[in-house]
Tab-separated table of C-alpha atoms in Angstrom:
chain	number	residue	atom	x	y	z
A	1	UNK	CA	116.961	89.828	116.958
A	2	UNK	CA	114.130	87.512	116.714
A	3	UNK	CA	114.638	84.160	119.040
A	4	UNK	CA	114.971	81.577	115.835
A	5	UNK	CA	117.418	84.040	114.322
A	6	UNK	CA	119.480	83.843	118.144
A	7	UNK	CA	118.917	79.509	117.109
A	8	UNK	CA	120.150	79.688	113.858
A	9	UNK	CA	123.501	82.082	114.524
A	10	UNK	CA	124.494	79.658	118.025
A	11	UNK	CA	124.286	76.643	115.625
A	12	UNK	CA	126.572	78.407	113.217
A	13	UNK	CA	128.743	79.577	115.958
A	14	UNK	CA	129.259	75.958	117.929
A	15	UNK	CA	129.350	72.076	116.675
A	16	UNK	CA	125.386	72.384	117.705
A	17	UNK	CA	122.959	74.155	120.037
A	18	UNK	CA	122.037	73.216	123.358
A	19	UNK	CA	118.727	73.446	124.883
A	20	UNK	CA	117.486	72.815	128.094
A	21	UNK	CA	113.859	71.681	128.702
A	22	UNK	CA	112.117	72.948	132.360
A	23	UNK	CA	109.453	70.796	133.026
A	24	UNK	CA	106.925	72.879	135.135
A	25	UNK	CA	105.838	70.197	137.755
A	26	UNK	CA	109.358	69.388	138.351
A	27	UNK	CA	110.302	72.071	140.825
A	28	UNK	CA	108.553	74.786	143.217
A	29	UNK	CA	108.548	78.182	142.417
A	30	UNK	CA	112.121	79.066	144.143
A	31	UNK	CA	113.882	76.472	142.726
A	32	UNK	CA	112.737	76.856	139.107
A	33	UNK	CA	113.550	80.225	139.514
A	34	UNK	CA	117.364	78.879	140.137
A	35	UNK	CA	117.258	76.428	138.001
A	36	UNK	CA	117.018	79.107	134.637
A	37	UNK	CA	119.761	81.486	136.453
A	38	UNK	CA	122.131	78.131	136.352
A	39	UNK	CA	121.178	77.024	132.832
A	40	UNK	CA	121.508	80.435	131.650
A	41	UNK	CA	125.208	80.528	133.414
A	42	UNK	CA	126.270	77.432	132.033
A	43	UNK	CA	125.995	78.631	128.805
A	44	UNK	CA	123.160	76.833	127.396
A	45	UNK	CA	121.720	78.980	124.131
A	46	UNK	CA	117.708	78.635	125.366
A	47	UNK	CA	115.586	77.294	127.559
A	48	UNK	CA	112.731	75.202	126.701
A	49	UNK	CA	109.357	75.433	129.026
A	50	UNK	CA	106.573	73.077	128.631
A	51	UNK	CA	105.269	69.521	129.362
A	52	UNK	CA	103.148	67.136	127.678
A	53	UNK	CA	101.052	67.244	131.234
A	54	UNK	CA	100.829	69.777	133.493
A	55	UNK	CA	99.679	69.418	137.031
A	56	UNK	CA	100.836	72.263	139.032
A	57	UNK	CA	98.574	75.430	138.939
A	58	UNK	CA	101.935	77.370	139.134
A	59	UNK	CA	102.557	77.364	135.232
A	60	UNK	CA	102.105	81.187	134.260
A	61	UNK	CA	104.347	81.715	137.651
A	62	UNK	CA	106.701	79.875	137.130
A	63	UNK	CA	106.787	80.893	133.492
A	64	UNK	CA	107.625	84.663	134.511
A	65	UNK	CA	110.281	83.825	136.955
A	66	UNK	CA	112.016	81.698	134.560
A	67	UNK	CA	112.386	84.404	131.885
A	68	UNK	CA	113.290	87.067	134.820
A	69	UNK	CA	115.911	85.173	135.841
A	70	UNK	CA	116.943	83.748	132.429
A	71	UNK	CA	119.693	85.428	130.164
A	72	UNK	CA	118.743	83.717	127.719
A	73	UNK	CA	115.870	83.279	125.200
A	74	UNK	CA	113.036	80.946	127.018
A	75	UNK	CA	110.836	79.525	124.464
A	76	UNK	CA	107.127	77.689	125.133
A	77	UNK	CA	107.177	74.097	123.761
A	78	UNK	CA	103.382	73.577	124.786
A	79	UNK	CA	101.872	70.484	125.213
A	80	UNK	CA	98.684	71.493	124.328
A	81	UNK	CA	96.269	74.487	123.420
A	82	UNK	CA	96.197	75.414	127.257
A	83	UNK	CA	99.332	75.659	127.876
A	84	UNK	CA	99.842	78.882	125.363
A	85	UNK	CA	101.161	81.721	127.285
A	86	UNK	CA	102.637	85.373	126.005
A	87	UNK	CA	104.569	85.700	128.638
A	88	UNK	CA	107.634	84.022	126.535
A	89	UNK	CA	110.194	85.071	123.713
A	90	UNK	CA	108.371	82.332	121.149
A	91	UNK	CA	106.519	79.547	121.102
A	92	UNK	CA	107.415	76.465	119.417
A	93	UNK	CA	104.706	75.983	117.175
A	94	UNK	CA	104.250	72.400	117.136
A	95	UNK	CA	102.582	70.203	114.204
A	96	UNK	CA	102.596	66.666	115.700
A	97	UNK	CA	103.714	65.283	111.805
A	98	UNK	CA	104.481	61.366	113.280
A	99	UNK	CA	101.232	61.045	114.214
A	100	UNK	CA	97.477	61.180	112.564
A	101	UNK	CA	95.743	62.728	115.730
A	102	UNK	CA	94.127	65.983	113.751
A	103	UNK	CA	94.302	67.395	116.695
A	104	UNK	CA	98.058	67.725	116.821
A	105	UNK	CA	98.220	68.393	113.060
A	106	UNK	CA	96.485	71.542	112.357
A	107	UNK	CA	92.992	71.445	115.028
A	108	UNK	CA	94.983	72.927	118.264
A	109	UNK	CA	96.373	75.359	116.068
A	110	UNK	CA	93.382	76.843	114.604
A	111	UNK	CA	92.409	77.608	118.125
A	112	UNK	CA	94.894	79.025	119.337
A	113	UNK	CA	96.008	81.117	116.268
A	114	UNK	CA	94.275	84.628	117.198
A	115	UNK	CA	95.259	84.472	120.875
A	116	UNK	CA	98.816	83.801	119.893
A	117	UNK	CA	98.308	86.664	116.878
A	118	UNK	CA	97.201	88.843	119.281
A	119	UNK	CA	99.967	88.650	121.971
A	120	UNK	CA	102.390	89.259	118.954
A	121	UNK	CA	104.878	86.420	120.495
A	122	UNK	CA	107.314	84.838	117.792
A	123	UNK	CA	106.251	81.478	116.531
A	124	UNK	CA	108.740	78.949	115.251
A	125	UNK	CA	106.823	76.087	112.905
A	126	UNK	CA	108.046	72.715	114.309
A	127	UNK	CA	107.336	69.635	113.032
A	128	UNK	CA	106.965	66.686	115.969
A	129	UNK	CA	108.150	63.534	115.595
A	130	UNK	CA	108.365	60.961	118.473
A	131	UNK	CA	110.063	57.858	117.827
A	132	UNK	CA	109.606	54.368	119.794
A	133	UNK	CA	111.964	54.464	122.496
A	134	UNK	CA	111.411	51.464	124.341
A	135	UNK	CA	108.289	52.361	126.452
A	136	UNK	CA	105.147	53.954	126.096
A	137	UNK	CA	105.940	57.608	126.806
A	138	UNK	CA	103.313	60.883	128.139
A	139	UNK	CA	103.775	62.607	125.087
A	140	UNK	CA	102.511	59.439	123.040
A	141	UNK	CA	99.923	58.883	125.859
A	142	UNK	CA	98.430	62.253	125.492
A	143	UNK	CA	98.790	62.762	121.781
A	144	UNK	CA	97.067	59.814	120.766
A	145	UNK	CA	99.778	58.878	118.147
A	146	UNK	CA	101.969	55.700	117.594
A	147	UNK	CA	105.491	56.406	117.734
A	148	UNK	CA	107.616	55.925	114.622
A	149	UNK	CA	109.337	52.663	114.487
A	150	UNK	CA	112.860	52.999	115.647
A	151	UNK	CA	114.250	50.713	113.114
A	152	UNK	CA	112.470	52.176	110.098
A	153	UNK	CA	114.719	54.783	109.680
A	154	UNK	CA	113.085	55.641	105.810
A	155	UNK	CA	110.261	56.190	107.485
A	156	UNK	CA	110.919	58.913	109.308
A	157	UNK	CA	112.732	60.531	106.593
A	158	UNK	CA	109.733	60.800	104.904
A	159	UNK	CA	107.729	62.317	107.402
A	160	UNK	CA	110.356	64.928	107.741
A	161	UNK	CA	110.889	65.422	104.227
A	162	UNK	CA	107.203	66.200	104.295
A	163	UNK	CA	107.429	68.663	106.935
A	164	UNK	CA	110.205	70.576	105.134
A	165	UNK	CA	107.642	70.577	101.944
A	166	UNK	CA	105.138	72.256	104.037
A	167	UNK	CA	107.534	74.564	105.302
A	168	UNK	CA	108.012	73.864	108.529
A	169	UNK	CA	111.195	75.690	109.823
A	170	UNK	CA	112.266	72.975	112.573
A	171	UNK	CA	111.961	69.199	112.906
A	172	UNK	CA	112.298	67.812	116.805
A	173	UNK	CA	113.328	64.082	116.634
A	174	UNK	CA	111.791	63.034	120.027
A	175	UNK	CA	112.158	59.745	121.983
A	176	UNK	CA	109.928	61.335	124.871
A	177	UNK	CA	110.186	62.077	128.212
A	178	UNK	CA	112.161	59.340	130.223
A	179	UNK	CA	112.473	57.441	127.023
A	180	UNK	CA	114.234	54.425	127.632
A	181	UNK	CA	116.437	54.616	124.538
A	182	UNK	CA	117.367	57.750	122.836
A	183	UNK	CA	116.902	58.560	118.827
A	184	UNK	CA	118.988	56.500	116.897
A	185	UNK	CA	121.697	57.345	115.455
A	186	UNK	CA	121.103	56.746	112.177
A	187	UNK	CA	118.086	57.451	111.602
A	188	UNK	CA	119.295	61.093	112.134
A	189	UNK	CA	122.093	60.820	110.055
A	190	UNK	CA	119.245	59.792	107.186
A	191	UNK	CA	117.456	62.639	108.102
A	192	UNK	CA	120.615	65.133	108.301
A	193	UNK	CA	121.349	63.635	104.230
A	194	UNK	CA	118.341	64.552	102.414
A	195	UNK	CA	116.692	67.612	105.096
A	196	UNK	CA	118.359	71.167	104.844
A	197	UNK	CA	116.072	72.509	108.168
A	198	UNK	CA	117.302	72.503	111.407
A	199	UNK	CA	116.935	69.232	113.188
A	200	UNK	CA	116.739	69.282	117.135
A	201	UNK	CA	117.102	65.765	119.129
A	202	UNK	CA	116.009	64.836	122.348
A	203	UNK	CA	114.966	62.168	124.583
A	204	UNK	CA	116.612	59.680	126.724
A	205	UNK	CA	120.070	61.195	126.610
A	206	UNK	CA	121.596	61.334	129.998
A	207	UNK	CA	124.713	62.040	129.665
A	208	UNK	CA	127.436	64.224	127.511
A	209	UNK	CA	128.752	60.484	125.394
A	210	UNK	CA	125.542	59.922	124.233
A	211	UNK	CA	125.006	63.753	123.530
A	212	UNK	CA	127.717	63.915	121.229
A	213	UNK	CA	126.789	60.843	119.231
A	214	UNK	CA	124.150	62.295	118.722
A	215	UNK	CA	125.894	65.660	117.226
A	216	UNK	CA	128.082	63.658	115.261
A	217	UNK	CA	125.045	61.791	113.380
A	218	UNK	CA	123.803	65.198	112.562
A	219	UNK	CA	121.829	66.752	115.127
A	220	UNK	CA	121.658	70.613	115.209
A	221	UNK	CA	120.028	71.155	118.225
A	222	UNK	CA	120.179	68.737	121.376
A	223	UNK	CA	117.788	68.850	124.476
A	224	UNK	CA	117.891	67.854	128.008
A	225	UNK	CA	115.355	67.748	130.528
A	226	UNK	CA	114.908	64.632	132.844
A	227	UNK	CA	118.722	64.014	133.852
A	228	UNK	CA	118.922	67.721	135.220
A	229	UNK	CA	115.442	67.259	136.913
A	230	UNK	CA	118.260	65.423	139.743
A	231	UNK	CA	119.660	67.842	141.490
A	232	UNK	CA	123.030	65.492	141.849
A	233	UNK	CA	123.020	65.675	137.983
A	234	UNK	CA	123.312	69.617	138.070
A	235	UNK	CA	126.826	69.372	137.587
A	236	UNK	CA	126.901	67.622	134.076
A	237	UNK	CA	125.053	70.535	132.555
A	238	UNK	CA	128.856	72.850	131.863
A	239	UNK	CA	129.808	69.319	130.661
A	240	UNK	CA	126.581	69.116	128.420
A	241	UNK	CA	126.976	72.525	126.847
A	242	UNK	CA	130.808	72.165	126.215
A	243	UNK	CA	130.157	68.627	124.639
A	244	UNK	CA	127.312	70.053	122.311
A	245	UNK	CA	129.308	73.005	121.278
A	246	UNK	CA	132.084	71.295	120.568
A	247	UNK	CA	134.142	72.852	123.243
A	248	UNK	CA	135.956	69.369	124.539
């Protein structure tokens, strides 16, 4: 079964999906390791692997003991051309749509198109779109692109009504890392209205509440990643999977 098909049938099955993101500098080797076995446990239906910057030299490492020890479908979400690795079940295959950086558009791509070909992993077309969350994020740092107004919800709409024109078989509403507010509320609900592809949501939420407002605006897919980077916060994650799938 191919990874988005796995996506598509856990958002069928549950309220919405749950993914977890594993930053790469976040942990050593050991404990990254640990940290998949415990997401894939918990129930969570993938795990997301990638940063906007990577510092550690341990990346391809860590990469293979997170799939070893992961149940679970662990998908790339690089950050940039470098960061492209076969040694996953697919690669998000990000267009940066928000922005105007060509880059991020189509440029990165073109590079990296044979090499990903080649290594026959699945690619799932994603459109990118980070949204002004209160602070000036990495992922806006490094991409070179303004963040879409947060109270412009028509806006954004139209950016992802553009991506669905082109095709794109994902859209990933994105406040950033450590955003200081998540994605509104209704500007997903917008979204949800007029935009039959999945739509995933993540960004500054840091706990299950906020989670499930999110669900309940319209959000297919939600992601984690800095709450659980807290090893105190491991214990919301059963909470953050039943809340998503619509368990409690």
């Amino acid at each position: 079964m191919s990874v988005y098909k796995h996506l598509m049938e856990s958002r069928s099955r549950y309220k919405a999906g749950y993914l977890v993101l594993i930053d790469p500098d976040a942990r050593p080797l050991n404990e990254t390791a640990e940290f998949a076995r415990i997401i894939s446990k918990a129930g969570a239906d993938a795990i997301l692997y990638g940063g906007s910057l990577i510092t550690d030299d341990g990346f391809t490492e860590k990469l293979k003991a997170v799939r070893e020890a992961s149940d679970i479908p662990v998908i790339l979400f690089p950050g940039s051309v470098g960061q492209v690795n076969s040694h996953v079940d697919a690669i998000l295959y990000i267009s940066v749509i928000s922005g105007r950086n060509a880059n991020f558009l189509i440029g990165d791509h073109v590079t990296s198109a044979i090499q990903i070909k080649r290594s026959g992993v699945e690619t799932i077309p994603t459109g990118y779109m980070l949204v002004e969350s209160g602070k000036v994020t990495t992922a806006e740092f490094i991409s070179g692109t303004r963040p879409l107004p947060a109270h412009k919800p028509e806006l954004a709409l139209a950016h992802a009504l553009a991506g669905e024109m082109l095709g794109l078989k994902m859209l990933y509403l994105e406040a950033g890392s450590g955003a200081e507010r998540p994605v509104p509320n209704d500007m997903i609900s917008i979204i949800k209205k007029y935009v039959q592809i999945p739509l995933i949501v993540g960004g500054g939420i840091r706990n299950p509440e906020t989670a499930r407002e999110k669900v309940l605006a319209g959000a297919d897919f939600i992601v984690t990643g800095n709450v659980l980077e807290d090893g105190e916060n491991l214990d919301l994650l059963e909470d953050f999977v039943k809340t998503v799938h619509g368990e409690k």
